[in-house]
mmCIF file of C-alpha atoms and ligand atoms in Angstrom:
data_model
loop_
_atom_site.group_PDB
_atom_site.id
_atom_site.type_symbol
_atom_site.label_atom_id
_atom_site.label_comp_id
_atom_site.label_asym_id
_atom_site.label_seq_id
_atom_site.Cartn_x
_atom_site.Cartn_y
_atom_site.Cartn_z
ATOM 1 C CA MET A 30 0.248 0.688 0.029
ATOM 2 C CA PRO A 31 1.000 3.290 -1.057
ATOM 3 C CA SER A 32 2.247 5.849 2.089
ATOM 4 C CA ALA A 33 3.562 9.759 2.593
ATOM 5 C CA PRO A 34 6.407 10.153 4.507
ATOM 6 C CA LEU A 35 5.508 12.166 7.452
ATOM 7 C CA LEU A 36 7.042 16.005 7.863
ATOM 8 C CA THR A 37 7.655 17.981 10.929
ATOM 9 C CA LEU A 38 5.284 21.204 11.396
ATOM 10 C CA ASN A 39 7.046 24.004 13.573
ATOM 11 C CA ASP A 40 4.974 23.002 16.821
ATOM 12 C CA GLY A 41 6.680 19.482 16.324
ATOM 13 C CA HIS A 42 3.480 17.876 14.950
ATOM 14 C CA LYS A 43 3.785 15.193 12.212
ATOM 15 C CA ILE A 44 1.660 16.030 8.794
ATOM 16 C CA PRO A 45 1.902 13.239 6.321
ATOM 17 C CA GLY A 46 3.530 14.891 3.227
ATOM 18 C CA MET A 47 0.271 13.735 1.031
ATOM 19 C CA GLY A 48 -3.608 14.338 1.036
ATOM 20 C CA PHE A 49 -6.478 13.908 0.585
ATOM 21 C CA GLY A 50 -9.168 16.764 -1.269
ATOM 22 C CA THR A 51 -12.952 16.811 -0.527
ATOM 23 C CA TYR A 52 -13.729 19.782 -2.473
ATOM 24 C CA PRO A 53 -16.230 19.418 -4.361
ATOM 25 C CA MET A 54 -17.870 15.986 -2.780
ATOM 26 C CA ASN A 55 -21.670 16.216 -0.570
ATOM 27 C CA ASP A 56 -21.884 13.659 2.151
ATOM 28 C CA GLN A 57 -22.607 10.581 0.548
ATOM 29 C CA GLU A 58 -20.036 10.908 -1.880
ATOM 30 C CA VAL A 59 -17.116 11.980 1.047
ATOM 31 C CA GLU A 60 -17.913 9.488 2.926
ATOM 32 C CA ALA A 61 -17.647 6.560 0.626
ATOM 33 C CA ALA A 62 -14.642 8.290 -1.268
ATOM 34 C CA VAL A 63 -12.903 8.884 2.264
ATOM 35 C CA GLN A 64 -13.718 5.278 2.643
ATOM 36 C CA ALA A 65 -11.404 4.370 0.004
ATOM 37 C CA ALA A 66 -9.018 6.826 0.788
ATOM 38 C CA LEU A 67 -8.036 5.480 3.670
ATOM 39 C CA LEU A 68 -7.780 1.838 2.632
ATOM 40 C CA THR A 69 -5.457 3.134 -0.059
ATOM 41 C CA GLY A 70 -3.170 4.422 1.939
ATOM 42 C CA TYR A 71 -4.301 8.005 3.137
ATOM 43 C CA ARG A 72 -3.550 9.530 6.209
ATOM 44 C CA LEU A 73 -4.035 13.649 5.880
ATOM 45 C CA ILE A 74 -8.204 14.616 5.019
ATOM 46 C CA ASP A 75 -8.473 18.050 3.659
ATOM 47 C CA THR A 76 -11.927 19.306 4.423
ATOM 48 C CA ALA A 77 -13.282 22.930 5.256
ATOM 49 C CA ALA A 78 -17.117 23.663 7.261
ATOM 50 C CA SER A 79 -17.714 25.379 3.419
ATOM 51 C CA TYR A 80 -18.322 22.643 1.975
ATOM 52 C CA GLY A 81 -20.833 20.941 3.261
ATOM 53 C CA ASN A 82 -19.153 17.682 3.757
ATOM 54 C CA GLU A 83 -18.031 17.536 6.904
ATOM 55 C CA THR A 84 -20.719 15.118 8.234
ATOM 56 C CA GLY A 85 -19.636 12.494 5.680
ATOM 57 C CA VAL A 86 -16.137 12.533 6.745
ATOM 58 C CA GLY A 87 -17.159 12.256 10.056
ATOM 59 C CA HIS A 88 -19.265 8.808 8.749
ATOM 60 C CA ALA A 89 -16.302 7.840 6.691
ATOM 61 C CA LEU A 90 -13.583 7.793 10.004
ATOM 62 C CA GLN A 91 -15.786 6.080 12.593
ATOM 63 C CA ASP A 92 -16.849 3.340 10.071
ATOM 64 C CA SER A 93 -12.839 3.067 9.139
ATOM 65 C CA GLU A 94 -10.700 0.432 10.550
ATOM 66 C CA VAL A 95 -7.897 2.894 10.687
ATOM 67 C CA GLU A 96 -7.137 4.346 14.462
ATOM 68 C CA ARG A 97 -8.119 7.969 14.849
ATOM 69 C CA LYS A 98 -4.995 8.607 16.168
ATOM 70 C CA ASP A 99 -3.305 7.662 12.604
ATOM 71 C CA ILE A 100 -5.447 10.050 10.809
ATOM 72 C CA PHE A 101 -4.208 13.917 10.539
ATOM 73 C CA LEU A 102 -8.178 15.478 9.727
ATOM 74 C CA ALA A 103 -7.955 19.510 8.803
ATOM 75 C CA THR A 104 -10.819 21.624 8.535
ATOM 76 C CA LYS A 105 -11.147 24.787 7.669
ATOM 77 C CA LEU A 106 -13.020 28.181 9.330
ATOM 78 C CA ARG A 107 -15.502 29.909 7.043
ATOM 79 C CA GLY A 108 -16.238 33.560 6.278
ATOM 80 C CA ALA A 109 -19.617 33.680 7.859
ATOM 81 C CA ASP A 110 -17.651 32.566 11.216
ATOM 82 C CA GLN A 111 -15.095 34.813 11.202
ATOM 83 C CA GLY A 112 -13.977 36.726 14.291
ATOM 84 C CA TYR A 113 -13.321 35.758 17.974
ATOM 85 C CA ASP A 114 -16.662 34.575 19.578
ATOM 86 C CA ALA A 115 -17.808 33.478 15.942
ATOM 87 C CA ALA A 116 -14.892 31.508 15.231
ATOM 88 C CA LEU A 117 -15.050 29.393 18.872
ATOM 89 C CA LYS A 118 -17.930 28.522 17.917
ATOM 90 C CA GLY A 119 -18.151 27.788 13.892
ATOM 91 C CA LEU A 120 -14.453 25.462 15.298
ATOM 92 C CA ASP A 121 -17.463 23.652 17.473
ATOM 93 C CA GLY A 122 -19.507 22.900 14.620
ATOM 94 C CA SER A 123 -16.890 21.259 12.981
ATOM 95 C CA LEU A 124 -16.298 19.195 15.699
ATOM 96 C CA GLN A 125 -20.111 18.388 16.256
ATOM 97 C CA ARG A 126 -19.939 17.075 12.067
ATOM 98 C CA LEU A 127 -17.373 15.626 12.453
ATOM 99 C CA ASN A 128 -17.737 14.406 15.308
ATOM 100 C CA VAL A 129 -14.668 14.216 16.865
ATOM 101 C CA ASP A 130 -12.976 15.864 20.320
ATOM 102 C CA TYR A 131 -10.036 17.546 17.961
ATOM 103 C CA VAL A 132 -9.033 18.415 14.955
ATOM 104 C CA ASP A 133 -4.924 18.069 13.673
ATOM 105 C CA LEU A 134 -4.964 20.887 12.062
ATOM 106 C CA TYR A 135 -7.472 23.763 11.917
ATOM 107 C CA LEU A 136 -7.534 26.723 9.343
ATOM 108 C CA ILE A 137 -8.857 29.887 8.586
ATOM 109 C CA HIS A 138 -10.704 29.621 5.369
ATOM 110 C CA TRP A 139 -9.240 33.063 3.698
ATOM 111 C CA PRO A 140 -8.226 36.195 5.157
ATOM 112 C CA LEU A 141 -10.866 38.059 3.751
ATOM 113 C CA PRO A 142 -9.458 41.733 4.680
ATOM 114 C CA GLU A 143 -12.874 43.584 4.030
ATOM 115 C CA LYS A 144 -14.056 41.540 6.825
ATOM 116 C CA ASP A 145 -10.680 42.766 8.985
ATOM 117 C CA LEU A 146 -11.707 39.920 11.025
ATOM 118 C CA TYR A 147 -8.436 37.933 10.748
ATOM 119 C CA VAL A 148 -6.318 38.316 13.720
ATOM 120 C CA GLU A 149 -9.640 38.284 15.850
ATOM 121 C CA SER A 150 -9.959 34.561 14.271
ATOM 122 C CA TRP A 151 -6.411 33.753 14.926
ATOM 123 C CA LYS A 152 -7.240 34.219 18.581
ATOM 124 C CA ALA A 153 -9.498 32.029 19.629
ATOM 125 C CA MET A 154 -7.867 29.373 17.518
ATOM 126 C CA ILE A 155 -4.476 29.482 19.985
ATOM 127 C CA ALA A 156 -7.165 29.401 22.034
ATOM 128 C CA ALA A 157 -8.916 26.235 21.502
ATOM 129 C CA GLN A 158 -5.237 24.643 20.098
ATOM 130 C CA LYS A 159 -4.434 25.943 24.348
ATOM 131 C CA ASP A 160 -7.959 24.405 25.434
ATOM 132 C CA GLY A 161 -7.349 21.144 22.839
ATOM 133 C CA LYS A 162 -9.635 20.650 20.401
ATOM 134 C CA ILE A 163 -6.978 21.524 17.543
ATOM 135 C CA ARG A 164 -3.306 20.219 16.977
ATOM 136 C CA SER A 165 -2.235 22.198 15.123
ATOM 137 C CA ILE A 166 -3.867 25.970 13.631
ATOM 138 C CA GLY A 167 -2.753 27.151 10.496
ATOM 139 C CA VAL A 168 -4.462 29.285 7.502
ATOM 140 C CA SER A 169 -4.783 29.181 3.943
ATOM 141 C CA ASN A 170 -4.722 31.650 0.785
ATOM 142 C CA PHE A 171 -2.829 34.087 3.155
ATOM 143 C CA LYS A 172 -0.486 36.742 1.387
ATOM 144 C CA PRO A 173 2.375 38.012 2.946
ATOM 145 C CA ALA A 174 0.839 41.126 4.436
ATOM 146 C CA HIS A 175 -1.614 38.516 6.031
ATOM 147 C CA LEU A 176 0.971 36.348 7.575
ATOM 148 C CA GLU A 177 3.404 39.719 8.994
ATOM 149 C CA ARG A 178 0.194 40.555 10.430
ATOM 150 C CA LEU A 179 -1.012 37.631 12.436
ATOM 151 C CA ILE A 180 2.677 37.596 13.548
ATOM 152 C CA GLN A 181 3.375 40.867 14.660
ATOM 153 C CA GLU A 182 -0.434 40.691 16.803
ATOM 154 C CA THR A 183 -0.327 37.497 18.139
ATOM 155 C CA GLY A 184 3.304 36.505 18.239
ATOM 156 C CA VAL A 185 2.291 32.902 16.839
ATOM 157 C CA VAL A 186 3.077 31.932 13.865
ATOM 158 C CA PRO A 187 0.619 29.725 11.526
ATOM 159 C CA ALA A 188 1.692 25.775 11.204
ATOM 160 C CA VAL A 189 1.324 25.733 7.567
ATOM 161 C CA ASN A 190 -0.052 27.878 4.367
ATOM 162 C CA GLN A 191 -2.953 26.261 1.957
ATOM 163 C CA ILE A 192 -2.603 28.281 -1.156
ATOM 164 C CA GLU A 193 -3.132 27.282 -4.951
ATOM 165 C CA ILE A 194 -0.285 26.065 -6.586
ATOM 166 C CA HIS A 195 0.338 23.831 -10.232
ATOM 167 C CA ALA A 196 2.661 23.658 -12.657
ATOM 168 C CA ASP A 197 1.352 27.114 -14.089
ATOM 169 C CA PHE A 198 1.086 28.769 -10.900
ATOM 170 C CA GLN A 199 3.680 27.970 -8.584
ATOM 171 C CA GLN A 200 3.653 30.878 -5.946
ATOM 172 C CA ALA A 201 7.675 30.749 -6.015
ATOM 173 C CA ASP A 202 7.763 34.223 -3.853
ATOM 174 C CA MET A 203 4.879 32.824 -1.659
ATOM 175 C CA ARG A 204 6.512 29.857 -0.753
ATOM 176 C CA ARG A 205 10.247 30.712 0.397
ATOM 177 C CA PHE A 206 7.459 33.585 2.172
ATOM 178 C CA ASN A 207 6.429 30.458 4.079
ATOM 179 C CA ALA A 208 9.551 28.775 4.549
ATOM 180 C CA LYS A 209 11.135 31.504 5.959
ATOM 181 C CA HIS A 210 8.408 31.863 8.273
ATOM 182 C CA GLY A 211 8.907 27.785 8.655
ATOM 183 C CA ILE A 212 5.754 27.504 7.558
ATOM 184 C CA LEU A 213 4.539 24.849 5.847
ATOM 185 C CA THR A 214 2.630 25.087 2.033
ATOM 186 C CA GLU A 215 0.251 23.324 1.317
ATOM 187 C CA GLY A 216 -1.029 23.132 -1.975
ATOM 188 C CA TRP A 217 -4.521 23.315 -3.393
ATOM 189 C CA ARG A 218 -6.341 22.797 -6.871
ATOM 190 C CA PRO A 219 -2.318 20.860 -7.811
ATOM 191 C CA LEU A 220 -3.362 18.916 -11.065
ATOM 192 C CA GLY A 221 -4.036 22.656 -11.953
ATOM 193 C CA LYS A 222 -6.164 22.558 -15.304
ATOM 194 C CA GLY A 223 -5.474 21.618 -18.951
ATOM 195 C CA LEU A 224 -2.314 19.971 -17.814
ATOM 196 C CA MET A 225 -2.479 16.783 -17.964
ATOM 197 C CA ASP A 226 -1.983 17.672 -22.110
ATOM 198 C CA ASN A 227 1.470 19.870 -21.358
ATOM 199 C CA PRO A 228 4.402 18.389 -23.513
ATOM 200 C CA VAL A 229 6.302 18.947 -21.066
ATOM 201 C CA ILE A 230 4.176 16.973 -18.487
ATOM 202 C CA VAL A 231 3.299 14.353 -21.170
ATOM 203 C CA GLU A 232 7.630 14.084 -21.996
ATOM 204 C CA LEU A 233 8.228 13.444 -18.150
ATOM 205 C CA ALA A 234 5.217 10.949 -17.580
ATOM 206 C CA ASP A 235 6.901 8.987 -21.345
ATOM 207 C CA LYS A 236 10.468 9.020 -19.478
ATOM 208 C CA HIS A 237 9.459 8.067 -15.812
ATOM 209 C CA ASN A 238 6.646 5.669 -17.115
ATOM 210 C CA ARG A 239 4.511 7.188 -14.814
ATOM 211 C CA THR A 240 1.236 8.990 -15.710
ATOM 212 C CA PRO A 241 0.552 13.507 -15.718
ATOM 213 C CA ALA A 242 -0.696 13.650 -12.460
ATOM 214 C CA GLN A 243 2.656 12.387 -10.830
ATOM 215 C CA ILE A 244 4.980 13.895 -12.037
ATOM 216 C CA MET A 245 3.153 16.883 -11.174
ATOM 217 C CA LEU A 246 2.252 15.468 -7.423
ATOM 218 C CA ARG A 247 5.795 14.819 -7.187
ATOM 219 C CA TRP A 248 7.202 17.847 -8.020
ATOM 220 C CA PHE A 249 5.233 19.568 -4.901
ATOM 221 C CA THR A 250 6.588 16.676 -2.738
ATOM 222 C CA GLN A 251 10.506 17.878 -4.300
ATOM 223 C CA ASN A 252 9.716 20.178 -3.244
ATOM 224 C CA ASP A 253 8.965 20.498 0.320
ATOM 225 C CA ILE A 254 4.542 21.233 -0.685
ATOM 226 C CA ILE A 255 2.136 18.970 0.159
ATOM 227 C CA PRO A 256 -0.453 18.368 -2.353
ATOM 228 C CA ILE A 257 -4.120 17.798 -1.317
ATOM 229 C CA PRO A 258 -5.566 16.218 -4.626
ATOM 230 C CA LYS A 259 -9.083 15.104 -4.988
ATOM 231 C CA SER A 260 -9.949 12.215 -6.980
ATOM 232 C CA SER A 261 -13.507 10.060 -6.526
ATOM 233 C CA ASN A 262 -11.879 7.415 -8.897
ATOM 234 C CA THR A 263 -10.150 5.144 -6.613
ATOM 235 C CA ASP A 264 -7.709 3.408 -9.239
ATOM 236 C CA ARG A 265 -6.969 7.326 -9.676
ATOM 237 C CA MET A 266 -6.805 8.281 -6.085
ATOM 238 C CA ARG A 267 -4.259 4.979 -5.442
ATOM 239 C CA ALA A 268 -1.879 6.014 -8.794
ATOM 240 C CA ASN A 269 -1.862 9.767 -6.833
ATOM 241 C CA LEU A 270 -0.195 8.427 -3.292
ATOM 242 C CA ASP A 271 1.708 6.178 -5.705
ATOM 243 C CA ILE A 272 5.070 8.307 -5.871
ATOM 244 C CA PHE A 273 7.260 7.989 -3.792
ATOM 245 C CA ASN A 274 9.563 5.679 -5.419
ATOM 246 C CA PHE A 275 10.789 7.665 -8.445
ATOM 247 C CA THR A 276 12.789 10.615 -8.108
ATOM 248 C CA LEU A 277 12.587 13.841 -11.518
ATOM 249 C CA ASP A 278 15.947 14.768 -11.478
ATOM 250 C CA ASP A 279 16.957 18.683 -11.675
ATOM 251 C CA GLY A 280 16.485 18.732 -15.209
ATOM 252 C CA ASP A 281 12.965 17.515 -14.993
ATOM 253 C CA LEU A 282 12.318 19.876 -12.217
ATOM 254 C CA ALA A 283 13.665 22.815 -13.824
ATOM 255 C CA ALA A 284 11.556 22.543 -16.594
ATOM 256 C CA ILE A 285 8.569 21.945 -14.937
ATOM 257 C CA ALA A 286 9.669 25.500 -13.018
ATOM 258 C CA GLY A 287 9.274 27.111 -16.937
ATOM 259 C CA LEU A 288 5.868 26.186 -17.375
ATOM 260 C CA GLU A 289 4.960 28.356 -14.715
ATOM 261 C CA ALA A 290 2.012 31.401 -16.652
ATOM 262 C CA GLY A 291 0.958 33.084 -13.941
ATOM 263 C CA ASN A 292 -2.516 30.854 -14.188
ATOM 264 C CA ARG A 293 -4.899 31.841 -11.419
ATOM 265 C CA LEU A 294 -7.541 30.266 -11.477
ATOM 266 C CA GLY A 295 -9.017 30.246 -8.040
ATOM 267 C CA GLY A 296 -9.743 33.775 -6.304
ATOM 268 C CA ASP A 297 -7.393 35.838 -5.692
ATOM 269 C CA PRO A 298 -6.728 36.320 -1.707
ATOM 270 C CA ASP A 299 -7.197 40.202 -1.558
ATOM 271 C CA THR A 300 -10.384 40.525 -2.685
ATOM 272 C CA HIS A 301 -12.380 36.627 -2.704
ATOM 273 C CA VAL A 302 -15.114 37.063 -1.134
ATOM 274 C CA GLU A 303 -16.285 34.349 0.895
ATOM 275 C CA GLU A 304 -19.213 33.034 3.355
HETATM 276 N N1 NAP B 427 -8.195 26.457 0.540
HETATM 277 C C1 NAP B 427 -8.338 26.206 -0.293
HETATM 278 O O1 NAP B 427 -9.194 27.549 -0.426
HETATM 279 C C2 NAP B 427 -8.784 25.749 -1.278
HETATM 280 C C3 NAP B 427 -9.861 25.824 -2.504
HETATM 281 C C4 NAP B 427 -10.334 25.001 -3.630
HETATM 282 C C5 NAP B 427 -9.762 22.829 -3.039
HETATM 283 N N2 NAP B 427 -9.176 23.427 -1.853
HETATM 284 C C6 NAP B 427 -8.319 21.558 -1.242
HETATM 285 O O2 NAP B 427 -7.547 20.815 -2.826
HETATM 286 C C7 NAP B 427 -8.557 19.775 -3.368
HETATM 287 C C8 NAP B 427 -7.659 19.356 -4.522
HETATM 288 O O3 NAP B 427 -8.187 20.166 -4.716
HETATM 289 P P1 NAP B 427 -9.280 20.105 -6.426
HETATM 290 O O4 NAP B 427 -9.668 19.433 -6.057
HETATM 291 O O5 NAP B 427 -9.734 22.091 -6.525
HETATM 292 O O6 NAP B 427 -8.111 19.725 -7.041
HETATM 293 P P2 NAP B 427 -7.850 18.748 -8.349
HETATM 294 O O7 NAP B 427 -7.554 17.912 -6.438
HETATM 295 O O8 NAP B 427 -5.830 19.904 -8.581
HETATM 296 O O9 NAP B 427 -8.000 17.935 -9.104
HETATM 297 C C9 NAP B 427 -9.242 17.868 -9.071
HETATM 298 C C10 NAP B 427 -9.474 17.343 -10.076
HETATM 299 O O10 NAP B 427 -9.070 16.334 -10.752
HETATM 300 C C11 NAP B 427 -9.046 15.163 -11.697
HETATM 301 N N3 NAP B 427 -7.899 13.869 -10.705
HETATM 302 C C12 NAP B 427 -7.771 13.846 -9.967
HETATM 303 N N4 NAP B 427 -6.698 12.587 -9.985
HETATM 304 C C13 NAP B 427 -6.829 12.306 -11.256
HETATM 305 C C14 NAP B 427 -5.729 11.753 -11.944
HETATM 306 N N5 NAP B 427 -4.392 10.840 -11.519
HETATM 307 N N6 NAP B 427 -5.422 12.353 -13.690
HETATM 308 C C15 NAP B 427 -6.512 12.509 -13.926
HETATM 309 N N7 NAP B 427 -7.404 13.336 -13.030
HETATM 310 C C16 NAP B 427 -7.632 12.979 -12.507
HETATM 311 C C17 NAP B 427 -10.727 14.879 -10.470
HETATM 312 O O11 NAP B 427 -11.460 14.086 -11.153
HETATM 313 P P3 NAP B 427 -11.850 12.384 -10.023
HETATM 314 O O12 NAP B 427 -12.115 13.097 -8.943
HETATM 315 O O13 NAP B 427 -13.005 12.106 -10.956
HETATM 316 O O14 NAP B 427 -10.259 12.295 -10.566
HETATM 317 C C18 NAP B 427 -11.119 16.367 -10.304
HETATM 318 O O15 NAP B 427 -11.578 16.385 -11.584
HETATM 319 C C19 NAP B 427 -9.558 19.858 -3.134
HETATM 320 O O16 NAP B 427 -10.733 18.800 -3.142
HETATM 321 C C20 NAP B 427 -9.817 20.506 -1.398
HETATM 322 O O17 NAP B 427 -9.984 19.907 -0.239
HETATM 323 C C21 NAP B 427 -8.752 24.346 -0.830
#
């Protein structure tokens, strides 16, 4: 069974080097998919309050033979729940739906600078971490200015920043900023759009006798980024995780680096609005 090596976060907790994404599956779909993902060997499960599927994720965890302590469960604070008291309530709602006592990682889903509540939300997460409801606290879609404010105003550095990354949107500056502050980068939308047919990716897939998806995901892990690909298909799930037994060489990595095109697919964190 393939498995991802563990990495160490800046708070000392361990996190699997590859995760399983659950957007946009509903409760029913996600229950089956997470069950299959756990059987396949995934141990990091990524959900969010705003995905509306935490209940299904919780059912899958309960039904699994994999013990809770061996699963790294991550969820996210939705925009409507930002603020000190609201964030504590939002977290409790997630814990209830997931039917767990704690989550391994809790992320502020988007900074929503217009609301200007992410520092208050972060303070609530620091308190909830002390209470044992969260093991590691982090953020998602944060830019340097947002991170600098959190760090300056609370002194607590996020363990993780989960951001959009794919071969034609590599976020090299943001990743450098994260690394400089000891923040581990997770990459969402790791397979991008239309990249499976990219000639550079296809050539590397032929060279290594791998699929285009495996080439792209291996690029993440060799760059110290945790990818969280989603798949509802067990064969693709398995193949996506089965990447730790081959290595892209310097030339391969440089060829993928050359695909950078600034091609953001999701929202810009400075302006993105999320409920
Ligand atoms: N923090 C955020 O703001 C944010 C935003 C978006 C997403 N996320 C998280 O990141 C996760 C991943 O992002 P994503 O789901 O948008 O994109 P993704 O994982 O890059 O791509 C998922 C798509 O690729 C297909 N796929 C998966 N493996 C494949 C393979 N080996 N070959 C060909 N196609 C394959 C899937 O279809 P099948 O299911 O049919 O295989 C699905 O259509 C999400 O599920 C979610 O957990 C976070």
